[in-house]
């Protein structure tokens, strides 16, 4: 099913909110300062993005480029922000840095990874591009989030599970209990989502 533009934007907003550790939604207007394309009334649904940005940032000046005459060009950056927390694409300001700033960041351990650009542009009357790219992005993000579970590198030690005082009361540290419970919950979620990916989407 070919999705209309408002539905495509809603899907992108959903992905950016559901998988914040793996993607960032922005526009070429915000990222590169490009002008909006089109005329008044062409893309009224862009107000959805402007509202989400204002809600998240609370800054009218920073979100002014997200609405107005014409249409936004949306960019969904898919990246493991925990593995590469200092990659400039996550910061969305690499194009506005001086060479000395970039060099200083490299010296501080900034990690640069290759970029792969996938375009969902419409070509003439071929409208399959945007929908195909959004579907692919959702599959990548769902898979990445699932494969990242459990998020702790090692299973928490259960050596303190049976700590009790003289009266028999459990004295296990609350933080230890939470960590163990979190591990078990994420492990259960991982098993469920991986089975779902295999059964429903053909990903072994």
Coordinates of C-alpha atoms in Angstrom, one line a residue:
X1 CA 0.0 0.0 0.0
X2 CA 1.4 3.4 -1.1
X3 CA 1.2 5.7 1.9
X4 CA 0.1 9.4 1.5
X5 CA 2.5 12.1 2.8
X6 CA 0.8 12.7 6.1
X7 CA 0.9 9.0 7.0
X8 CA 4.6 8.9 6.0
X9 CA 5.4 11.7 8.4
X10 CA 3.4 10.1 11.2
X11 CA 5.4 6.9 10.6
X12 CA 8.7 8.9 10.8
X13 CA 7.6 10.6 14.0
X14 CA 6.6 7.3 15.4
X15 CA 10.0 5.7 14.6
X16 CA 12.0 8.7 16.1
X17 CA 10.0 8.4 19.3
X18 CA 10.0 4.7 19.6
X19 CA 13.7 4.1 18.8
X20 CA 15.5 7.3 20.1
X21 CA 18.7 5.4 20.7
X22 CA 18.9 4.4 17.0
X23 CA 17.5 7.2 15.0
X24 CA 17.1 11.0 14.7
X25 CA 14.5 12.7 12.6
X26 CA 15.4 16.1 11.1
X27 CA 14.9 18.1 7.9
X28 CA 17.3 19.5 5.3
X29 CA 16.0 22.9 6.2
X30 CA 17.2 22.5 9.8
X31 CA 20.3 20.6 9.0
X32 CA 21.7 22.4 6.0
X33 CA 19.6 25.6 6.0
X34 CA 18.0 24.8 2.6
X35 CA 14.8 26.6 1.6
X36 CA 11.4 24.9 1.8
X37 CA 10.1 23.8 -1.6
X38 CA 6.6 24.6 -2.8
X39 CA 3.8 27.0 -2.1
X40 CA 1.4 27.9 0.7
X41 CA -0.9 25.0 1.6
X42 CA 1.2 22.3 -0.2
X43 CA 2.2 20.5 3.0
X44 CA -0.1 21.4 5.9
X45 CA 0.9 18.2 7.7
X46 CA 4.4 19.6 8.3
X47 CA 2.8 21.3 11.3
X48 CA 2.8 17.9 13.0
X49 CA 6.6 17.9 12.8
X50 CA 6.8 21.6 13.9
X51 CA 4.6 20.8 16.9
X52 CA 6.7 17.7 17.9
X53 CA 9.9 19.8 17.7
X54 CA 8.4 22.6 19.8
X55 CA 7.2 20.1 22.4
X56 CA 10.6 18.4 22.6
X57 CA 12.8 21.6 22.5
X58 CA 10.5 24.4 23.7
X59 CA 12.3 26.8 21.4
X60 CA 10.2 28.7 18.7
X61 CA 13.4 30.0 17.0
X62 CA 14.8 26.5 16.5
X63 CA 11.6 25.1 15.1
X64 CA 10.7 28.0 12.8
X65 CA 12.3 26.3 9.9
X66 CA 10.0 23.3 10.4
X67 CA 6.9 25.0 9.1
X68 CA 5.8 27.8 6.8
X69 CA 5.4 28.2 3.1
X70 CA 6.3 25.1 1.1
X71 CA 7.4 21.6 2.3
X72 CA 10.1 20.1 4.4
X73 CA 12.5 17.5 3.2
X74 CA 12.8 14.9 5.9
X75 CA 15.9 13.0 6.9
X76 CA 15.9 10.0 9.2
X77 CA 19.4 9.3 10.5
X78 CA 19.7 5.6 11.5
X79 CA 22.7 5.0 13.8
X80 CA 23.7 3.3 17.0
X81 CA 24.0 6.3 19.3
X82 CA 25.4 4.2 22.2
X83 CA 28.2 2.6 20.1
X84 CA 29.0 5.9 18.4
X85 CA 27.8 8.7 20.8
X86 CA 30.2 11.3 19.4
X87 CA 29.6 10.9 15.6
X88 CA 28.8 14.4 14.3
X89 CA 25.7 13.2 12.4
X90 CA 24.0 12.6 15.8
X91 CA 24.8 16.1 16.8
X92 CA 23.4 17.6 13.6
X93 CA 25.9 20.4 13.6
X94 CA 28.9 19.1 11.7
X95 CA 28.2 21.5 8.8
X96 CA 28.4 24.5 11.1
X97 CA 31.7 23.6 12.8
X98 CA 35.1 25.1 12.0
X99 CA 38.0 22.9 10.9
X100 CA 39.7 23.6 14.3
X101 CA 36.6 22.4 16.1
X102 CA 36.4 19.3 14.1
X103 CA 40.1 18.6 14.7
X104 CA 39.7 19.1 18.4
X105 CA 36.7 16.7 18.5
X106 CA 38.7 14.1 16.7
X107 CA 41.5 14.5 19.3
X108 CA 38.9 14.0 22.0
X109 CA 37.9 10.6 20.6
X110 CA 35.1 11.5 18.1
X111 CA 34.2 8.4 16.1
X112 CA 33.4 8.8 12.4
X113 CA 31.6 6.0 10.6
X114 CA 30.7 5.8 6.9
X115 CA 27.4 7.2 5.8
X116 CA 25.0 5.4 3.4
X117 CA 22.5 7.7 1.8
X118 CA 19.2 6.1 0.7
X119 CA 16.8 8.4 -1.1
X120 CA 13.0 7.9 -1.1
X121 CA 12.3 10.6 -3.6
X122 CA 9.4 10.5 -5.9
X123 CA 10.3 10.1 -9.5
X124 CA 7.6 11.4 -11.8
X125 CA 4.5 9.3 -11.1
X126 CA 6.5 6.6 -9.3
X127 CA 5.4 7.0 -5.7
X128 CA 6.7 3.7 -4.3
X129 CA 10.0 5.3 -3.1
X130 CA 9.0 7.0 0.1
X131 CA 6.8 4.1 1.3
X132 CA 9.5 1.5 0.5
X133 CA 12.2 3.5 2.4
X134 CA 10.0 4.0 5.4
X135 CA 9.1 0.3 5.5
X136 CA 12.8 -0.6 5.3
X137 CA 13.7 1.9 8.0
X138 CA 11.1 0.5 10.3
X139 CA 12.5 -3.0 9.7
X140 CA 16.1 -1.9 10.4
X141 CA 15.1 -0.1 13.6
X142 CA 12.9 -2.9 14.9
X143 CA 15.6 -5.4 14.2
X144 CA 18.4 -3.3 15.8
X145 CA 16.4 -2.6 18.9
X146 CA 15.6 -6.3 19.3
X147 CA 19.1 -7.5 18.7
X148 CA 20.4 -4.9 21.3
X149 CA 18.5 -6.7 24.1
X150 CA 19.4 -7.4 26.8
X151 CA 21.3 -4.1 27.0
X152 CA 23.6 -5.1 29.8
X153 CA 26.8 -6.7 28.5
X154 CA 26.9 -9.3 31.2
X155 CA 24.2 -11.0 33.2
X156 CA 24.1 -9.5 36.7
X157 CA 25.6 -11.7 39.5
X158 CA 23.0 -13.5 41.5
X159 CA 25.4 -14.1 44.4
X160 CA 23.4 -11.7 46.6
X161 CA 20.0 -13.2 45.8
X162 CA 19.7 -15.0 49.2
X163 CA 21.2 -12.4 51.5
X164 CA 19.2 -12.3 54.8
X165 CA 19.8 -10.8 58.2
X166 CA 19.5 -12.6 61.5
X167 CA 15.7 -12.2 61.5
X168 CA 15.5 -13.8 58.1
X169 CA 14.6 -10.5 56.3
X170 CA 15.9 -10.2 52.7
X171 CA 18.7 -7.6 52.7
X172 CA 19.5 -7.8 49.0
X173 CA 20.3 -4.3 47.7
X174 CA 17.3 -2.7 45.8
X175 CA 19.6 -1.7 42.9
X176 CA 20.8 -5.3 42.5
X177 CA 17.3 -6.5 42.5
X178 CA 16.3 -4.0 39.9
X179 CA 19.3 -4.9 37.7
X180 CA 18.4 -8.6 37.9
X181 CA 14.7 -7.9 37.1
X182 CA 15.7 -5.6 34.3
X183 CA 17.9 -8.3 32.8
X184 CA 15.2 -10.9 33.0
X185 CA 12.6 -8.6 31.4
X186 CA 14.8 -7.6 28.6
X187 CA 15.9 -11.2 28.0
X188 CA 12.2 -12.2 27.7
X189 CA 11.5 -9.3 25.4
X190 CA 14.5 -10.2 23.2
X191 CA 13.2 -13.8 22.9
X192 CA 9.7 -12.6 22.0
X193 CA 10.7 -10.0 19.4
X194 CA 13.3 -12.3 17.7
X195 CA 10.7 -15.0 17.4
X196 CA 8.4 -12.4 15.9
X197 CA 11.0 -11.2 13.4
X198 CA 11.6 -14.7 12.3
X199 CA 7.9 -15.7 12.1
X200 CA 6.4 -12.5 10.7
X201 CA 9.2 -10.9 8.7
X202 CA 11.5 -13.7 7.7
X203 CA 14.6 -12.5 9.6
X204 CA 16.5 -15.4 11.2

